[in-house]
Short mmCIF file of C-alpha atoms in Angstrom, two decimals:
data_model
loop_
_atom_site.label_atom_id
_atom_site.label_comp_id
_atom_site.label_asym_id
_atom_site.label_seq_id
_atom_site.Cartn_x
_atom_site.Cartn_y
_atom_site.Cartn_z
CA MET A 1 83.28 117.41 -9.31
CA MET A 2 84.15 113.83 -9.32
CA ASP A 3 82.41 111.11 -11.39
CA PHE A 4 81.70 107.72 -9.78
CA LEU A 5 81.36 104.51 -11.73
CA VAL A 6 78.16 102.64 -11.03
CA PHE A 7 78.12 98.85 -11.66
CA PRO A 8 74.78 97.07 -12.07
CA ASP A 9 73.84 94.38 -9.60
CA PHE A 10 73.53 91.15 -11.60
CA SER A 11 72.45 89.25 -8.57
CA GLN A 12 68.96 90.56 -8.99
CA ARG A 13 66.62 89.02 -11.71
CA VAL A 14 64.99 91.35 -14.12
CA PRO A 15 61.60 90.08 -15.35
CA LEU A 16 61.26 89.72 -19.15
CA PRO A 17 58.19 90.87 -20.99
CA SER A 18 55.63 88.10 -21.74
CA TYR A 19 55.74 88.61 -25.49
CA VAL A 20 59.44 87.73 -25.50
CA PHE A 21 58.59 84.33 -23.95
CA PHE A 22 55.96 83.45 -26.57
CA LEU A 23 58.18 84.66 -29.39
CA THR A 24 60.98 82.40 -28.24
CA HIS A 25 58.72 79.30 -28.16
CA PHE A 26 57.27 80.16 -31.57
CA LEU A 27 60.75 80.36 -33.09
CA LEU A 28 61.63 77.02 -31.54
CA LEU A 29 58.55 75.43 -33.12
CA LEU A 30 59.48 76.82 -36.53
CA GLN A 31 62.95 75.34 -36.39
CA PRO A 32 63.05 72.06 -38.39
CA GLY A 33 63.64 69.14 -36.11
CA GLU A 34 65.04 65.78 -37.01
CA LEU A 35 62.32 63.38 -38.24
CA ASN A 36 61.92 60.09 -36.40
CA SER A 37 60.78 57.58 -39.05
CA GLU A 38 59.50 55.13 -36.43
CA GLU A 39 56.88 57.63 -35.30
CA VAL A 40 55.55 58.40 -38.79
CA ARG A 41 52.93 56.23 -40.41
CA VAL A 42 50.73 56.38 -43.50
CA VAL A 43 46.98 56.29 -42.97
CA GLY A 44 44.76 55.13 -45.83
CA PRO A 45 41.14 53.97 -46.08
CA GLY A 46 40.37 51.92 -43.01
CA GLU A 47 38.13 49.38 -44.77
CA PRO A 48 37.46 48.04 -48.27
CA ILE A 49 35.99 50.57 -50.69
CA LEU A 50 32.94 49.67 -52.79
CA ALA A 51 32.48 51.25 -56.21
CA LEU A 52 29.88 50.77 -58.93
CA VAL A 53 30.81 50.17 -62.54
CA GLY A 54 31.08 53.44 -64.46
CA GLU A 55 31.24 55.64 -61.37
CA GLU A 56 34.12 57.44 -59.63
CA VAL A 57 36.04 56.47 -56.51
CA GLU A 58 38.41 58.52 -54.34
CA PHE A 59 41.37 57.21 -52.34
CA SER A 60 42.65 59.34 -49.44
CA CYS A 61 46.06 59.05 -47.76
CA HIS A 62 47.85 61.21 -45.17
CA LEU A 63 50.84 61.14 -42.88
CA SER A 64 50.48 60.85 -39.14
CA PRO A 65 51.67 63.05 -37.56
CA TYR A 66 51.01 65.62 -40.23
CA LEU A 67 54.19 66.50 -42.13
CA ASP A 68 54.96 68.47 -45.24
CA ALA A 69 54.97 65.98 -48.14
CA GLU A 70 55.50 68.45 -50.97
CA ASP A 71 59.07 67.26 -51.58
CA MET A 72 58.31 63.58 -51.05
CA GLU A 73 57.54 60.90 -53.60
CA ILE A 74 53.92 59.75 -53.39
CA ARG A 75 53.25 56.57 -55.32
CA TRP A 76 49.78 55.08 -55.80
CA PHE A 77 50.09 51.45 -56.85
CA ARG A 78 48.11 48.31 -57.62
CA SER A 79 49.01 45.10 -55.73
CA GLN A 80 52.74 45.94 -55.83
CA THR A 81 54.73 49.18 -56.00
CA SER A 82 55.92 48.49 -59.54
CA ASP A 83 52.31 48.61 -60.84
CA VAL A 84 51.92 52.38 -60.86
CA VAL A 85 48.45 53.87 -60.75
CA HIS A 86 49.64 57.47 -60.24
CA LEU A 87 53.05 58.94 -59.39
CA TYR A 88 53.95 62.27 -57.77
CA GLN A 89 57.68 62.97 -57.70
CA GLY A 90 59.84 66.11 -57.64
CA ARG A 91 56.80 68.31 -57.08
CA GLN A 92 55.21 67.12 -60.33
CA GLU A 93 53.07 64.28 -61.62
CA LEU A 94 54.77 61.69 -63.82
CA TYR A 95 52.71 59.63 -66.26
CA SER A 96 55.46 57.69 -68.04
CA GLN A 97 55.36 54.83 -65.51
CA GLN A 98 51.58 54.73 -65.24
CA MET A 99 49.84 51.48 -66.19
CA ALA A 100 47.90 51.62 -69.44
CA GLN A 101 44.75 50.59 -67.59
CA PHE A 102 44.74 53.84 -65.59
CA GLN A 103 45.89 56.36 -68.19
CA ASN A 104 43.63 59.43 -68.47
CA ARG A 105 41.54 58.11 -65.57
CA THR A 106 43.32 59.53 -62.50
CA ARG A 107 43.41 62.97 -60.87
CA LEU A 108 45.57 63.90 -57.88
CA ILE A 109 44.17 66.39 -55.37
CA LYS A 110 47.09 67.91 -53.45
CA ASP A 111 45.57 71.01 -51.87
CA ASP A 112 46.67 69.81 -48.41
CA ILE A 113 49.97 68.24 -49.44
CA MET A 114 51.92 70.56 -47.11
CA ASP A 115 50.02 68.92 -44.25
CA GLY A 116 50.82 65.46 -45.65
CA SER A 117 47.32 64.77 -46.99
CA VAL A 118 46.50 63.87 -50.62
CA ASN A 119 43.56 62.31 -52.48
CA LEU A 120 43.48 60.36 -55.73
CA GLN A 121 40.35 60.16 -57.89
CA LEU A 122 39.81 57.22 -60.24
CA HIS A 123 37.18 57.73 -62.97
CA GLY A 124 35.14 55.25 -65.01
CA ILE A 125 35.33 52.22 -62.76
CA ILE A 126 35.44 48.89 -64.58
CA PRO A 127 35.26 45.33 -63.16
CA ALA A 128 38.98 44.86 -63.86
CA ASP A 129 39.77 47.62 -61.33
CA GLU A 130 38.81 45.37 -58.44
CA GLY A 131 41.71 44.33 -56.23
CA LEU A 132 44.40 45.56 -53.84
CA TYR A 133 45.58 49.20 -53.88
CA GLY A 134 48.09 51.19 -51.87
CA CYS A 135 49.89 54.52 -51.46
CA ARG A 136 53.52 55.01 -50.45
CA PHE A 137 55.25 58.11 -49.08
CA LEU A 138 58.99 58.13 -49.73
CA SER A 139 61.61 60.59 -48.49
CA SER A 140 65.35 60.52 -47.87
CA ASN A 141 65.00 58.99 -44.42
CA PHE A 142 61.78 56.96 -44.41
CA SER A 143 59.37 54.95 -46.58
CA LYS A 144 55.89 53.98 -45.39
CA GLU A 145 52.77 52.76 -47.16
CA ALA A 146 49.13 51.81 -46.61
CA VAL A 147 47.04 49.27 -48.54
CA TRP A 148 43.31 48.55 -48.94
CA ASP A 149 40.86 46.63 -51.16
CA LEU A 150 38.61 47.98 -53.89
CA GLU A 151 35.43 46.01 -54.60
CA VAL A 152 33.54 46.63 -57.83
CA ALA A 153 29.82 45.85 -58.11
CA ASP A 154 27.52 45.93 -61.12
CA ALA A 155 24.45 48.11 -61.17
CA PHE A 156 22.10 45.13 -60.63
CA LEU A 157 24.11 44.00 -57.60
CA PRO A 158 24.55 47.12 -55.42
CA GLY A 159 26.00 46.96 -51.97
CA SER A 160 28.64 44.75 -50.47
CA SER A 161 27.36 41.48 -49.09
CA PRO A 162 28.93 38.13 -48.19
CA TRP A 163 26.81 36.26 -50.74
CA LYS A 164 27.97 38.41 -53.65
CA ARG A 165 30.73 36.07 -54.77
CA ALA A 166 28.52 33.03 -54.23
CA PHE A 167 25.80 34.61 -56.36
CA LEU A 168 28.28 35.41 -59.12
CA GLY A 169 29.62 31.87 -58.89
CA THR A 170 26.08 30.55 -59.24
CA LEU A 171 25.54 32.68 -62.32
CA VAL A 172 28.66 31.18 -63.84
CA GLY A 173 27.87 27.60 -62.83
CA LEU A 174 24.17 27.67 -63.76
CA PRO A 175 24.74 27.49 -67.56
CA LEU A 176 27.08 24.54 -67.03
CA LEU A 177 24.46 22.78 -64.90
CA LEU A 178 21.74 23.45 -67.48
CA ALA A 179 24.00 22.14 -70.25
CA LEU A 180 24.63 18.96 -68.24
CA LEU A 181 20.92 18.43 -67.59
CA LEU A 182 20.13 19.05 -71.26
CA THR A 183 22.78 16.52 -72.31
CA LEU A 184 21.34 13.89 -69.95
CA ALA A 185 17.81 14.59 -71.17
CA LEU A 186 18.89 14.20 -74.81
CA TYR A 187 20.72 10.97 -73.97
CA PHE A 188 17.68 9.38 -72.29
CA PHE A 189 15.38 10.66 -75.04
CA GLN A 190 17.52 9.09 -77.75
CA LYS A 191 17.82 5.88 -75.74
CA GLN A 192 14.03 5.68 -75.35
CA ARG A 193 13.59 6.44 -79.02
CA ARG A 194 15.99 3.65 -80.00
CA CYS A 195 14.11 1.22 -77.74
CA GLN A 196 10.79 2.21 -79.30
CA GLU A 197 12.25 1.80 -82.78
CA LYS A 198 13.59 -1.63 -81.87
CA LEU A 199 10.20 -2.70 -80.48
CA ARG A 200 8.45 -1.40 -83.61
CA LYS A 201 10.76 -3.37 -85.90
CA GLN A 202 10.29 -6.50 -83.79
CA ALA A 203 6.52 -6.05 -83.94
CA GLU A 204 6.68 -5.69 -87.73
CA LYS A 205 8.75 -8.86 -88.00
CA ASP A 206 6.29 -10.75 -85.78
CA LYS A 207 3.41 -9.43 -87.85
CA GLU A 208 5.06 -10.54 -91.09
CA ARG A 209 5.81 -13.97 -89.64
CA LEU A 210 2.22 -14.41 -88.44
CA SER A 211 0.92 -13.23 -91.79
CA ALA A 212 3.11 -15.78 -93.57
CA GLU A 213 1.94 -18.59 -91.28
CA LEU A 214 -1.70 -17.57 -91.71
CA GLY A 215 -1.22 -17.47 -95.47
CA LYS A 216 0.33 -20.92 -95.40
CA LEU A 217 -2.55 -22.28 -93.31
CA GLN A 218 -5.08 -20.62 -95.57
CA THR A 219 -3.43 -22.17 -98.62
CA GLU A 220 -3.49 -25.60 -97.02
CA LEU A 221 -7.15 -25.19 -96.05
CA ASP A 222 -8.03 -24.06 -99.55
CA TRP A 223 -6.19 -27.07 -100.99
CA ARG A 224 -7.98 -29.48 -98.66
CA ARG A 225 -11.32 -27.84 -99.41
CA ALA A 226 -10.71 -28.04 -103.15
CA GLU A 227 -9.59 -31.68 -102.91
CA GLY A 228 -12.66 -32.61 -100.88
CA GLN A 229 -14.99 -30.82 -103.28
CA ALA A 230 -13.38 -32.54 -106.27
CA GLU A 231 -13.77 -35.97 -104.69
CA TRP A 232 -17.34 -35.17 -103.79
CA ARG A 233 -18.15 -34.15 -107.33
CA GLU A 234 -16.55 -37.32 -108.65
CA ALA A 235 -18.63 -39.40 -106.27
CA GLN A 236 -21.80 -37.57 -107.29
CA GLN A 237 -21.02 -38.10 -110.96
CA TYR A 238 -20.50 -41.82 -110.44
CA ALA A 239 -23.63 -42.07 -108.35
CA GLY A 240 -25.56 -40.33 -111.12
CA CYS A 241 -24.36 -42.93 -113.64
CA SER A 242 -25.54 -45.97 -111.49
CA PRO A 243 -28.46 -44.69 -109.38
CA ASN A 244 -29.73 -48.19 -108.44
CA LEU A 245 -26.34 -49.48 -107.37
CA SER A 246 -25.95 -49.95 -103.66
CA TRP A 247 -22.81 -50.79 -101.84
CA LYS A 248 -22.24 -52.68 -98.70
CA VAL A 249 -18.79 -52.19 -97.41
CA THR A 250 -17.46 -54.57 -94.84
CA LEU A 251 -14.04 -53.78 -93.55
CA LYS A 252 -11.87 -56.69 -92.56
CA SER A 253 -9.98 -55.05 -89.72
CA TRP A 254 -12.39 -52.38 -88.61
CA SER A 255 -16.19 -52.10 -88.41
CA ALA A 256 -17.89 -48.74 -87.93
CA LYS A 257 -21.03 -50.48 -86.66
CA ASP A 258 -19.19 -52.30 -83.88
CA SER A 259 -17.04 -49.37 -82.72
CA GLY A 260 -19.75 -46.75 -82.91
CA GLU A 261 -17.30 -44.21 -84.39
CA HIS A 262 -17.76 -42.00 -87.41
CA TYR A 263 -16.02 -42.57 -90.66
CA SER A 264 -12.54 -41.15 -90.78
CA TRP A 265 -10.85 -39.35 -93.63
CA GLU A 266 -9.15 -42.57 -94.73
CA THR A 267 -12.52 -44.40 -94.64
CA LYS A 268 -14.02 -41.82 -96.96
CA LYS A 269 -11.14 -42.29 -99.35
CA TRP A 270 -11.71 -46.09 -99.35
CA VAL A 271 -15.37 -45.47 -100.08
CA SER A 272 -14.42 -43.19 -102.97
CA TRP A 273 -12.09 -45.81 -104.38
CA LEU A 274 -14.82 -48.44 -104.11
CA ALA A 275 -17.26 -46.13 -105.86
CA TRP A 276 -14.91 -45.99 -108.86
CA GLY A 277 -14.49 -49.72 -108.94
CA TYR A 278 -11.06 -49.80 -107.38
CA TRP A 279 -10.78 -52.72 -105.01
CA PRO A 280 -7.72 -52.72 -102.84
CA GLU A 281 -6.19 -56.10 -102.18
CA SER A 282 -6.88 -55.74 -98.46
CA PHE A 283 -10.63 -55.74 -99.16
CA LEU A 284 -10.48 -58.72 -101.44
CA ALA A 285 -8.52 -60.84 -98.99
#
């Protein structure tokens, strides 16, 4: 009995089972491919975050497309990368480079770090926390970051509004305005008070001057009255000594009868002199 060699016909295709096809594609997906840094980006908060004083805020960052970030450096920073808020490096959290302002106030949530997603919680918000923040993913072949703003509001000023800063500026400027108005009011009050004091002193001086003039006039009137009374008494005494004596006075240069005028003060004095027997030379001429 003779044996014949049988050679398979490779010209014919043999269909492969379907599970072999899916297994091959699955293994290809599991093979690490070379990362193109131009296609990777870091996605952070898309808009400014508002936080109230004393409360907690959470910052989220992830890679797009999703990549394993467990072996990457993830740095949370303030304004610039050297101002460290929180640092993840070498699969552990490092606190030696953390700013004193954020010590014991941060907590990193890395449950989804293998998908390139992490969250950072910041506790006990204070007004000084307001400003620019960012997160940076760093590996051997790429470095990308995302930045955003944190706005801090007090409890009496909730919500973000465009007039917030203007209102705060008004609160700061209002005391200065009140101080200026108070200074002007005090200035005008003192000026008015000085004017009133000046007028009062001037009135007192005028009053003293008028009082002095009135006193002088009163003294002169009293002197004239006393002089007239003394002369009258002297005339009465002389008339009492010579009751039957009558005088007829004829003035050389002036006659009361012709002019129709009353006797003047000088005429009365001439009469008094005549009553005492004093005859001026002008009468005897």
